[in-house]
CSV table of C-alpha atoms in Angstrom, one decimal:
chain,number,residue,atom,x,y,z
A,1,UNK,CA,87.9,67.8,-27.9
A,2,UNK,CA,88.4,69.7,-24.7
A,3,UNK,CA,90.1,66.4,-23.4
A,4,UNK,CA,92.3,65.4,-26.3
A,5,UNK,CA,93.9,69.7,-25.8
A,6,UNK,CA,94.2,69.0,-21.8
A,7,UNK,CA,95.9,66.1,-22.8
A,8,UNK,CA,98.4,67.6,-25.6
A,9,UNK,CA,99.0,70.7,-23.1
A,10,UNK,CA,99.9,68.1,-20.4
A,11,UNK,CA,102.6,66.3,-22.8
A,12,UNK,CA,103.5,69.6,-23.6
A,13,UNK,CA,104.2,70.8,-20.3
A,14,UNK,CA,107.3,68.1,-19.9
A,15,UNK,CA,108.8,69.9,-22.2
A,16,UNK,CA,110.9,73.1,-21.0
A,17,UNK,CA,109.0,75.2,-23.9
A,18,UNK,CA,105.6,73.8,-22.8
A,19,UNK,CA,105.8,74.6,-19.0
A,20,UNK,CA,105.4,78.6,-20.7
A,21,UNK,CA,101.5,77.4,-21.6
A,22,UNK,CA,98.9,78.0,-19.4
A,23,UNK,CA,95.0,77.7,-20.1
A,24,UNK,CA,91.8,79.3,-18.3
A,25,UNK,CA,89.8,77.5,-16.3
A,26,UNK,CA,88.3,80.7,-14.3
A,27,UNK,CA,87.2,84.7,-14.7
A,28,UNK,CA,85.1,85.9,-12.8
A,29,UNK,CA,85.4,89.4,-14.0
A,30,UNK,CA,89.2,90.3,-11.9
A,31,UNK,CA,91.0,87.5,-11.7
A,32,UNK,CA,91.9,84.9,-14.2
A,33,UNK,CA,92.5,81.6,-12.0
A,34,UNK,CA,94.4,79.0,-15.1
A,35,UNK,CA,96.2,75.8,-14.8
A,36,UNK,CA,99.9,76.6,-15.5
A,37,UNK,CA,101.9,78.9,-16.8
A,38,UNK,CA,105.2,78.3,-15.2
A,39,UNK,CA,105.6,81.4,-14.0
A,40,UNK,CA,107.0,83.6,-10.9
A,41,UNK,CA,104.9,85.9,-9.0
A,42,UNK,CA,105.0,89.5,-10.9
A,43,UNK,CA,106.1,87.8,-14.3
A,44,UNK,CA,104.0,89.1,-17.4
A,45,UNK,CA,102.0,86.7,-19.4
A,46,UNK,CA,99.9,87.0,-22.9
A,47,UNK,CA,96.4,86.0,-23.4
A,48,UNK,CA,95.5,84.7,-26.8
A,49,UNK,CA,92.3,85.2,-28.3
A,50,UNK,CA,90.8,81.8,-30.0
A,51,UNK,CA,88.0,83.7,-31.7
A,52,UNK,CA,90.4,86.4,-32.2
A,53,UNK,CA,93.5,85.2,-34.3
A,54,UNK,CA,96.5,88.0,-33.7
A,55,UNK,CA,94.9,89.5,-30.7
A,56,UNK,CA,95.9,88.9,-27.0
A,57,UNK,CA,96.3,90.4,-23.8
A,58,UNK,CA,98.4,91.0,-21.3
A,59,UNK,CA,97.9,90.2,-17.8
A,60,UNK,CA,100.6,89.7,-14.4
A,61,UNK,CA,100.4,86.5,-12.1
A,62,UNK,CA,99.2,88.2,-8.5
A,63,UNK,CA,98.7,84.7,-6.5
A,64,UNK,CA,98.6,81.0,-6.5
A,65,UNK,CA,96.1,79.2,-5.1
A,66,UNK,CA,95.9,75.4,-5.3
A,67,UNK,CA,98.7,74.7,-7.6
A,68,UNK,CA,96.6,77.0,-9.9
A,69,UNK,CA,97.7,80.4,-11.2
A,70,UNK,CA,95.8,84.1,-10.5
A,71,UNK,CA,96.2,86.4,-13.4
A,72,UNK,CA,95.0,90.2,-13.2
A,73,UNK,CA,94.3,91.6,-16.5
A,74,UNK,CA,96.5,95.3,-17.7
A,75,UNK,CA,93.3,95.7,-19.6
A,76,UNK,CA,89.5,95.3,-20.2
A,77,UNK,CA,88.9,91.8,-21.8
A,78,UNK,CA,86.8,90.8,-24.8
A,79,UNK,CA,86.5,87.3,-26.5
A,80,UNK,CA,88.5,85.2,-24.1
A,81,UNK,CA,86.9,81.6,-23.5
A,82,UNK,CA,88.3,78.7,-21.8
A,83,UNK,CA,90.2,77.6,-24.9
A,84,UNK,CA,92.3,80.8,-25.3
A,85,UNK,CA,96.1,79.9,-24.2
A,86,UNK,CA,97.9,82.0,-21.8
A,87,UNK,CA,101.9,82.0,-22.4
A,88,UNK,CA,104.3,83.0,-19.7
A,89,UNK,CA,106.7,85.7,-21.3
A,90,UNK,CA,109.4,85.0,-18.6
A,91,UNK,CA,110.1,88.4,-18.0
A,92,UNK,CA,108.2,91.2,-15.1
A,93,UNK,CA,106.7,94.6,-16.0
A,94,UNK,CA,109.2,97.3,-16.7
A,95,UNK,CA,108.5,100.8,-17.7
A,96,UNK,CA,110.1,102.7,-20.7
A,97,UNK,CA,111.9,105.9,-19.6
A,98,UNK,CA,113.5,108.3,-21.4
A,99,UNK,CA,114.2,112.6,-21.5
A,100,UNK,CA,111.4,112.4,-24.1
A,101,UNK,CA,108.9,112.1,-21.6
A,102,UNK,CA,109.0,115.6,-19.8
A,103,UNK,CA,106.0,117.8,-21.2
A,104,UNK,CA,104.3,114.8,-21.8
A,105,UNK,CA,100.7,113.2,-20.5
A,106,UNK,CA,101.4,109.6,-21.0
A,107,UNK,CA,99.1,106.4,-19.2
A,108,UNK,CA,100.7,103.5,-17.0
A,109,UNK,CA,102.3,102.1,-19.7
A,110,UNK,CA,104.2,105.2,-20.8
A,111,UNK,CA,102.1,105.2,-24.0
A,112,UNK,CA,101.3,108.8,-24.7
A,113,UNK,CA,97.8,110.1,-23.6
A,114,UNK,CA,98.1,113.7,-25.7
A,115,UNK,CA,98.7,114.8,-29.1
A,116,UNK,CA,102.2,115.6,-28.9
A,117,UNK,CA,103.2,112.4,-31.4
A,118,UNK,CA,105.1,109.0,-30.6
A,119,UNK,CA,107.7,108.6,-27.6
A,120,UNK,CA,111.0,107.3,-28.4
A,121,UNK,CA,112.5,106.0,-24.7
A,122,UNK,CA,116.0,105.4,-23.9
A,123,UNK,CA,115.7,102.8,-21.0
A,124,UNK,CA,113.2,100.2,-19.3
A,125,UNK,CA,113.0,100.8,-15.6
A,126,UNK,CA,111.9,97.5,-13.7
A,127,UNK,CA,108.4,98.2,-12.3
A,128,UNK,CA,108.9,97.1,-8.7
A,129,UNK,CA,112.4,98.3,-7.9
A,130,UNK,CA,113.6,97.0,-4.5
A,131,UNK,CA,113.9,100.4,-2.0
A,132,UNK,CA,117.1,102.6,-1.4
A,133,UNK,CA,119.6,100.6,0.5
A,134,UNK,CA,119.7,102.8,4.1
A,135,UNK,CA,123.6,102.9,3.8
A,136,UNK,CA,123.3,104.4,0.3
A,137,UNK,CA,121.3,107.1,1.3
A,138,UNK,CA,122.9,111.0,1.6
A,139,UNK,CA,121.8,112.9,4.8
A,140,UNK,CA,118.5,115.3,4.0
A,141,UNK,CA,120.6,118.8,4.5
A,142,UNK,CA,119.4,121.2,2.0
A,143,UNK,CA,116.6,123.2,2.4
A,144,UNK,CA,113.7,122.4,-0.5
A,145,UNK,CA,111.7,125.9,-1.4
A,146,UNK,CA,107.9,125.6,-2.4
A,147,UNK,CA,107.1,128.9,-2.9
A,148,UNK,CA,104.1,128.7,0.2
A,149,UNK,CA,104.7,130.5,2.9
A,150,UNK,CA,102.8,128.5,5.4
A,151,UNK,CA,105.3,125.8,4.2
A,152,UNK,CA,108.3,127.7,3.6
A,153,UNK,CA,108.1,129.7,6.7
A,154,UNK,CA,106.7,127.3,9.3
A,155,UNK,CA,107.0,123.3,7.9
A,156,UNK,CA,109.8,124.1,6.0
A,157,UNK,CA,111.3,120.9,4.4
A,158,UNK,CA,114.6,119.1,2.8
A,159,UNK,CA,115.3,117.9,-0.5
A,160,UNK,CA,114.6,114.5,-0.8
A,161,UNK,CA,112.1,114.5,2.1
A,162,UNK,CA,108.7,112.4,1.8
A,163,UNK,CA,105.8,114.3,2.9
A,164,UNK,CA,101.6,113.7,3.0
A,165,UNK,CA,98.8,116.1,2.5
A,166,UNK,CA,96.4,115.0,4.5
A,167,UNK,CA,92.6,116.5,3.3
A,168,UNK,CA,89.1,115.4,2.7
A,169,UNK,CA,87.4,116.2,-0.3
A,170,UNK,CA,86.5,120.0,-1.2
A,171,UNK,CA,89.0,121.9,0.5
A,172,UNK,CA,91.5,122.8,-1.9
A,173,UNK,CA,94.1,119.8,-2.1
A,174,UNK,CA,94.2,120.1,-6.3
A,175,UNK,CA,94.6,123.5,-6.0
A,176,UNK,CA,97.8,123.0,-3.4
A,177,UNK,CA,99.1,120.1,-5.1
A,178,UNK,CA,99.2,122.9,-8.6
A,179,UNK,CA,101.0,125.2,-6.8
A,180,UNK,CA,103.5,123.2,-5.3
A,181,UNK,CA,104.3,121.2,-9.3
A,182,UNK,CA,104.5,124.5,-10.6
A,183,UNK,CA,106.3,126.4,-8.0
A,184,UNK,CA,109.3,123.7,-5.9
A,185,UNK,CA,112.8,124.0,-7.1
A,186,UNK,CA,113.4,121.3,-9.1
A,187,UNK,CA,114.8,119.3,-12.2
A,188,UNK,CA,112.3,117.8,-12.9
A,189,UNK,CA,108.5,117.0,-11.9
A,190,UNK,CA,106.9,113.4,-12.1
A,191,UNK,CA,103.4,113.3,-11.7
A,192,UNK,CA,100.9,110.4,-11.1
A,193,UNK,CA,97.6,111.1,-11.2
A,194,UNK,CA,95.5,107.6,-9.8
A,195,UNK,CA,91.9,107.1,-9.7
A,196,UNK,CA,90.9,110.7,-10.9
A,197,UNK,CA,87.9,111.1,-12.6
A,198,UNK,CA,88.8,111.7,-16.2
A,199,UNK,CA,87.3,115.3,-16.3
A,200,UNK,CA,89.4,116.1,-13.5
A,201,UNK,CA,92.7,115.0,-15.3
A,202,UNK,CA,92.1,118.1,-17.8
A,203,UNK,CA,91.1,120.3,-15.7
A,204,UNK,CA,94.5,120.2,-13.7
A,205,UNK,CA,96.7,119.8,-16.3
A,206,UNK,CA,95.5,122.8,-17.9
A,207,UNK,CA,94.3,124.6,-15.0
A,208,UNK,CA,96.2,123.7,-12.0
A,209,UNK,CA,99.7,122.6,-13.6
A,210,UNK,CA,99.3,125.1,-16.5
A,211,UNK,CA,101.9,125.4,-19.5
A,212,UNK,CA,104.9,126.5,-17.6
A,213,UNK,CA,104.9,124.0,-15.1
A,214,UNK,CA,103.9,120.6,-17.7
A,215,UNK,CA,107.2,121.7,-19.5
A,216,UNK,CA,109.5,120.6,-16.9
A,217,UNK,CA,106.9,117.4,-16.3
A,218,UNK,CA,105.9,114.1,-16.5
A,219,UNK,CA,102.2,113.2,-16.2
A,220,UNK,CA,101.6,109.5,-15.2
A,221,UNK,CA,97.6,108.5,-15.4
A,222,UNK,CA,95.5,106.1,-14.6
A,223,UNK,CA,91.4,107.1,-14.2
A,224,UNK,CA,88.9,105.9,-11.8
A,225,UNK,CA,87.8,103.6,-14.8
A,226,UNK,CA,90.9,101.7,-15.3
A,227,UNK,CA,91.4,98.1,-13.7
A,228,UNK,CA,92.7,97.8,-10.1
A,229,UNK,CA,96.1,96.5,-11.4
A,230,UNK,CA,96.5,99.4,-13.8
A,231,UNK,CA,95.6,101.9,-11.0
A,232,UNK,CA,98.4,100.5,-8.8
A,233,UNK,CA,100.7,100.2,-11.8
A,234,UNK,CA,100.6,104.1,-12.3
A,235,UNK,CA,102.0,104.4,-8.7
A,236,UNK,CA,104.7,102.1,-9.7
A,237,UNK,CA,105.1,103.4,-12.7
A,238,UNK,CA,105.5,107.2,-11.9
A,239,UNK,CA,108.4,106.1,-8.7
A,240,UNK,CA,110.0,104.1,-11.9
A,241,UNK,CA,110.2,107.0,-13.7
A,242,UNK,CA,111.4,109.5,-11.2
A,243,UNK,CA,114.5,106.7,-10.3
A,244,UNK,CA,115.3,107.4,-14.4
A,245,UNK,CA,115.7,111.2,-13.8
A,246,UNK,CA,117.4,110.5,-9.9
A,247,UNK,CA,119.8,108.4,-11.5
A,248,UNK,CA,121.1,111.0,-14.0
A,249,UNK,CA,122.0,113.2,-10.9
A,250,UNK,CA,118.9,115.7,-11.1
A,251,UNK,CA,116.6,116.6,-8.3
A,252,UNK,CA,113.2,115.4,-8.9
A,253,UNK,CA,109.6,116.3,-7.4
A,254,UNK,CA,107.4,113.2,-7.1
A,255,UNK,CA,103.4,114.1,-6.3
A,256,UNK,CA,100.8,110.9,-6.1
A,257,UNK,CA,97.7,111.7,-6.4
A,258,UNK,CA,96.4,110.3,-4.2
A,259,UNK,CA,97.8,107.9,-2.3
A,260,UNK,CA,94.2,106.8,-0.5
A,261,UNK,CA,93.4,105.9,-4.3
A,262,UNK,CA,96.5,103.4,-4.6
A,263,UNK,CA,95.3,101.9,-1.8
A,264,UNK,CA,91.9,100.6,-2.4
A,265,UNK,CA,93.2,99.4,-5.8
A,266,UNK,CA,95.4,97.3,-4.1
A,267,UNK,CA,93.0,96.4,-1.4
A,268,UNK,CA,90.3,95.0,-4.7
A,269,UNK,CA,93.5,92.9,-6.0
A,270,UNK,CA,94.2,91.5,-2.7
A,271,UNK,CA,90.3,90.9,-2.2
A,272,UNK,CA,90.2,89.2,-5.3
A,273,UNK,CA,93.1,86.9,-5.0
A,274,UNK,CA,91.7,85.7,-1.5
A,275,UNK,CA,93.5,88.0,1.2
A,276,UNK,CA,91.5,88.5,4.2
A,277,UNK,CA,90.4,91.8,4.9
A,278,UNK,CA,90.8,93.8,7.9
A,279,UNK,CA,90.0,97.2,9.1
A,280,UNK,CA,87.7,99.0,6.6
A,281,UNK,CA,88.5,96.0,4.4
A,282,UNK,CA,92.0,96.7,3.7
A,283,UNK,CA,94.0,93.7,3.2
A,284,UNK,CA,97.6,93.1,4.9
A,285,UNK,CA,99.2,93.9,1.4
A,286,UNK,CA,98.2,97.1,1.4
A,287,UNK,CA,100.3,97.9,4.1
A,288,UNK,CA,102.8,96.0,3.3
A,289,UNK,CA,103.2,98.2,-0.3
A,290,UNK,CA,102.9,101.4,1.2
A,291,UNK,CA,106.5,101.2,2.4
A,292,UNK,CA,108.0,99.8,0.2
A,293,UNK,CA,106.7,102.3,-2.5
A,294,UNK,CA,107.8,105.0,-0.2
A,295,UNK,CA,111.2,104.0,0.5
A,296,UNK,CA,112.2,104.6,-3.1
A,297,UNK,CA,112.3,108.1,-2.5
A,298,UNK,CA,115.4,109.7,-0.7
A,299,UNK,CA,118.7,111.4,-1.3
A,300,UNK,CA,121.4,109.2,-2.7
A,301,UNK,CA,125.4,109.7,-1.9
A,302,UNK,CA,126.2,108.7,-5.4
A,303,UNK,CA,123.8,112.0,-6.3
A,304,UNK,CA,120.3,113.1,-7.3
A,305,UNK,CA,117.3,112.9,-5.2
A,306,UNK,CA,113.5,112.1,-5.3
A,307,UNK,CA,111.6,115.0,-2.8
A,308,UNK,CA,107.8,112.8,-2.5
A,309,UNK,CA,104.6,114.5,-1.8
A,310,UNK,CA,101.8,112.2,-1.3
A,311,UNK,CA,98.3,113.6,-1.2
A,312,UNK,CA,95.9,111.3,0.8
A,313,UNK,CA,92.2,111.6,0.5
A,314,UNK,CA,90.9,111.3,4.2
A,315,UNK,CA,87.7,109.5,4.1
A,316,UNK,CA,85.0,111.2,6.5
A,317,UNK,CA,87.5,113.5,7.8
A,318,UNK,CA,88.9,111.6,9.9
A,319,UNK,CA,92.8,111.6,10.5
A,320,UNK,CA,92.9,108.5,12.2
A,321,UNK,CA,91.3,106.3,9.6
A,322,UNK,CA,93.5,103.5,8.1
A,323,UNK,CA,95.7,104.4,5.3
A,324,UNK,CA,96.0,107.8,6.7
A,325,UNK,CA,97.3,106.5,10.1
A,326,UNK,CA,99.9,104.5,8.3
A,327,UNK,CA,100.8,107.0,5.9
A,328,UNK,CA,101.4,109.6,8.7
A,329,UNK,CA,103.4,106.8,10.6
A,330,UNK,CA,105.8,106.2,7.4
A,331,UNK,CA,106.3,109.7,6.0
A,332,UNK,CA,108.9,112.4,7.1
A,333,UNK,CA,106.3,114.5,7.7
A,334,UNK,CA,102.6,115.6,6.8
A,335,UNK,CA,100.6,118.7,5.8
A,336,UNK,CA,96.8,118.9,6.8
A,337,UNK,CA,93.8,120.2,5.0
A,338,UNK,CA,91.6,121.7,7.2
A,339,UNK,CA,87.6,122.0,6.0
A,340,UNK,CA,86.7,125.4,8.5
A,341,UNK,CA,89.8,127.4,7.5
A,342,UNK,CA,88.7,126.4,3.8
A,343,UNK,CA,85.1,127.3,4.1
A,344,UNK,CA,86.1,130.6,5.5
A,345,UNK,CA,88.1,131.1,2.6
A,346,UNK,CA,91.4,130.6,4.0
A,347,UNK,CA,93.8,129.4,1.1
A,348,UNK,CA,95.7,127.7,1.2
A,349,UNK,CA,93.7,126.1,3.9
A,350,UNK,CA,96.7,124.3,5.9
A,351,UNK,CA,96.5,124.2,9.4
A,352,UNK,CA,99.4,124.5,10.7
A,353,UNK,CA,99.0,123.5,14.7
A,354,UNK,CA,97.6,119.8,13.3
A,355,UNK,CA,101.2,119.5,10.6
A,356,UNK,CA,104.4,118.8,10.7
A,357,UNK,CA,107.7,118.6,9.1
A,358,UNK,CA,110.5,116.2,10.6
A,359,UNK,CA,113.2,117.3,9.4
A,360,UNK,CA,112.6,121.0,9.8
A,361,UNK,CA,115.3,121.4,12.8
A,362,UNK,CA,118.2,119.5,10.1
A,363,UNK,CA,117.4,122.4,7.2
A,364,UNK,CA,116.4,125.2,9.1
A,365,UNK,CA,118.7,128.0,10.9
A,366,UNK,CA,118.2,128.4,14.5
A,367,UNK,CA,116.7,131.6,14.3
A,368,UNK,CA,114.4,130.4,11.4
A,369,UNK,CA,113.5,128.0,13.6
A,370,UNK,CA,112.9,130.1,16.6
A,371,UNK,CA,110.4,132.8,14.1
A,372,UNK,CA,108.2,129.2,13.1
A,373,UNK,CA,107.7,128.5,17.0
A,374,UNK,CA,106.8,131.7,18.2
A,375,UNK,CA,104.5,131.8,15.3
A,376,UNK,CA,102.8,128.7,16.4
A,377,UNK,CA,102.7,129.7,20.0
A,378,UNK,CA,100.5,132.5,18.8
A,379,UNK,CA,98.4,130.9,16.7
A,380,UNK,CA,98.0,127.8,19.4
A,381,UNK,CA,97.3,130.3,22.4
A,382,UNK,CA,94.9,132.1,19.9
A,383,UNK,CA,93.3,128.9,19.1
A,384,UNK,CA,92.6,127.6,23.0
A,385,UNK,CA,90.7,130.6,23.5
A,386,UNK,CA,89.2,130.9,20.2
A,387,UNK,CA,85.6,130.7,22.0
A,388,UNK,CA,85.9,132.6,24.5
A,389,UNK,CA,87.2,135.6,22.5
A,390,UNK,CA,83.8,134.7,19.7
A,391,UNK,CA,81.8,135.4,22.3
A,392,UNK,CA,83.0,138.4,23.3
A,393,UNK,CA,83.7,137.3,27.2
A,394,UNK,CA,87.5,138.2,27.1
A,395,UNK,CA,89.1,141.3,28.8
A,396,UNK,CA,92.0,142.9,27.0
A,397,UNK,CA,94.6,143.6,30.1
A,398,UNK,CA,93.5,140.7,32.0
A,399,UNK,CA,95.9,137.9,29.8
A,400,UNK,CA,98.8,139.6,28.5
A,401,UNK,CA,99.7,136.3,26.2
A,402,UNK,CA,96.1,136.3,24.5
A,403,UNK,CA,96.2,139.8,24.0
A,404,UNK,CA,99.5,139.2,22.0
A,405,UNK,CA,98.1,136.4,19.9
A,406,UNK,CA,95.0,138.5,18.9
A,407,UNK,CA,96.5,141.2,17.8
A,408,UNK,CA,98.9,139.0,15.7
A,409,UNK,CA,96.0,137.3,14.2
A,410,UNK,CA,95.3,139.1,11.7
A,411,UNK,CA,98.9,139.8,10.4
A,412,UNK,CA,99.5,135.9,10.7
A,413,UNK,CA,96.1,135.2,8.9
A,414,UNK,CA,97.2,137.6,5.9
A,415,UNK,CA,100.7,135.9,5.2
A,416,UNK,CA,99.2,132.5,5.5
A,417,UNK,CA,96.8,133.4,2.6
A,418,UNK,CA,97.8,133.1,-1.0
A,419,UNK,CA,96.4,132.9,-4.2
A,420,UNK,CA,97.4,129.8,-6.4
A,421,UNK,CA,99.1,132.3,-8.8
A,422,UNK,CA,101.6,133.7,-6.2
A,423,UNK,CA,104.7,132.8,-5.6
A,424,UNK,CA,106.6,133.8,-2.4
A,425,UNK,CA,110.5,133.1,-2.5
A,426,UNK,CA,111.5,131.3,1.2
A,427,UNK,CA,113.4,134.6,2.3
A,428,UNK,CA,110.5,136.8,2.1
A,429,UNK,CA,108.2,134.8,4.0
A,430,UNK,CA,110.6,134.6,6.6
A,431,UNK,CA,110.3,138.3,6.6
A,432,UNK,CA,106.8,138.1,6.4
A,433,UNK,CA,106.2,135.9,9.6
A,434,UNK,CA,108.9,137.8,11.5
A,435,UNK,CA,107.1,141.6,10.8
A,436,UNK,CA,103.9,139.7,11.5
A,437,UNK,CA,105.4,139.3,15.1
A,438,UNK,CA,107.2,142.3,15.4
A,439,UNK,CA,110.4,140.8,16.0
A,440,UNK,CA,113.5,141.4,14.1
A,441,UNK,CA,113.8,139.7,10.6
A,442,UNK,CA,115.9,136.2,10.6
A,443,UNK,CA,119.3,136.4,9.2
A,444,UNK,CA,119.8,133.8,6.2
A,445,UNK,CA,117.0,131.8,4.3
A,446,UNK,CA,118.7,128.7,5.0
């Protein structure tokens, strides 16, 4: 039996219809290795069920290997054998977009995850969208307000930039991540939540995002228990979506959470498919996807603008780990969570010595500029002597400098420190730092 159907799917193959059929000759639980489809790298194909007439899956060719074609499943699969057919759709993953989707909680798939009732989308957005040509892209010039002073104030940043939070686990990076979806002047808010546990999903929405700020949002997830492919797809998905609302001339706030997440869904695909692993197992398409999902964001000259904050989860605390190195190499910039500052309950805990914005000198004022230095001088000469002033062995009168920096300390400390409800406008945490200092206050908020 088996022989006579390899034999009809041959003679069905010469046919242009029959080069669409595919069957399974492999699964070992990823990746679906299947003699035929016809189909391109990316292109969507559907799974039919033998023992289940009318019910089929869809999976996306990831790799070739041996004139044979690897299939990753969108989904968990049930009932497939080696006599289910797979049928090449001719056609890649695109995403449905639409206005209908702000206030919404929807999956990778835009299918809606809340009770809010069906979507009705306007557009399908292709899934992987080649990156913003570097010629079409508008100068970074305008300044983009967070509402956080330590950001505002000292790593102030431009609409359209892409920035990381760099932070192990613990130490307030939710909580940051809330704040800045609820407070940043925006349009419009996409947000992708990958890998999260699914208790955690809730508890941001509701706690972290809150009402107010899932009004003007989109809210893109994909939990810790969802296949590889889908993980990645979320990512994908959530730039997809943002490009909608770009492309209609608004300003749009993109957060990934996380980033580090992303990553080691796309290092099991490229494990599974055969891709050699390298440091910490990551495979070489991992980094080759992290800029080219990065690049989508950006200021366009025909108008509108994606502003990308990318939280990555730093595994052992250590900055110079893989995906974090890489990250910090690609991004305009990066904000770092550190574990003392929040175990002494400094929140939000962001030290600001260890982060940096790039383009702070093309938004800021020069005198803006001039308040964020001498405010890290302080806190840097305050911090090389940090030790020596614990244990009591330094003499006020004997270093002028440190004297200055530890009498601003505490002034510095209590604008850097705010609560997740609080929201400082950029102006008045200018004139925060600058009274901190004693100096006089900056002209213009930039």
């Amino acid at each position: 039996m088996n022989r006579f159907r390899d034999r009809l799917l041959a003679n069905l193959r010469q046919l242009p219809v029959g080069r669409q059929l595919g069957r399974i000759v492999s699964y070992n639980g990823l990746v679906i290795e299947a003699i035929g489809p016809e189909a391109r790298l990316g292109e969507l194909c559907e799974i039919e069920s033998e023992h289940e007439p009318g019910t089929s899956y869809m999976a996306e060719v990831v790799g070739f290997r041996q004139e044979r074609t690897l299939l990753m499943p969108y989904g968990h699969l049930a009932g497939i054998s080696t006599a289910s057919i797979i049928r090449a759709t001719g056609r890649p993953m695109t995403v449905p977009v639409g206005d209908a989707l702000l206030g919404r909680v929807v999956d990778a798939f835009s299918r809606p995850l809340d009770d809010a009732g069906p979507l009705r989308f306007d557009d399908a957005y292709p899934l992987y969208r080649e990156p913003i040509n570097p010629m079409a892209r508008a100068p970074i010039e305008q300044v983009l307000e967070t509402g956080v002073r330590a950001i505002d104030g000292l790593l102030t940043l431009g609409v359209g930039q892409r920035v990381g939070i760099m932070a192990g686990s613990g130490v307030g990076k939710s909580t940051l991540l809330g704040m800045l979806a609820r407070q940043v002047v925006a349009d419009v808010t996409v947000l992708a939540l990958v890998g999260e546990r699914g208790r955690e999903v809730g508890d941001f929405i509701d706690n972290a995002l809150g009402p107010e700020g899932l009004k003007r949002s989109v809210v893109v997830v994909a939990t810790s228990d969802e296949p590889a492919l889908v993980r990645a797809h979320a990512a994908h998905a959530a730039h997809a979506m943002a490009e909608y609302f770009r492309d209609q001339g608004k300003s749009v706030l993109l957060i990934v959470d996380s980033m580090t997440r992303f990553a080691m869904a796309q290092r099991e695909i490229g494990l599974a498919i055969g891709e050699p692993p390298t440091f910490r197992g990551y495979t070489p398409s991992v980094f080759s996807k992290l800029p080219t999902l990065l690049e989508r964001c950006g200021r366009l000259r025909s108008g509108g603008a994606i502003s990308g904050v990318y939280s990555v989860l730093v595994e052992g605390d250590d900055m110079n780990e893989p995906v974090t190195d890489h990250m910090r190499a690609i991004l305009d910039g990066h904000i770092v969570l550190d574990r003392d500052l929040a175990s002494r309950g400094h929140h939000p805990s962001i030290d600001v010595l260890r982060s940096a914005s790039r383009l702070m000198n093309h938004v800021a004022s020069e005198t803006e500029q001039a308040v964020a230095r001498d405010v890290k001088k302080q806190m840097a000469v305050y911090a090389a002597s940090r030790d020596l002033i614990e244990l009591g062995a330094h003499q006020r009168g004997v270093n002028a400098a440190l004297d200055t920096a530890i009498d601003a300390k505490a002034p510095l400390d209590k604008v850097l420190q705010q609560t997740p409800k609080q929201f400082s406008t950029r102006a008045d945490s200018l004139r925060q730092f600058a009274a901190a200092l004693n100096v006089p206050k900056p002209g213009g908020a930039g």
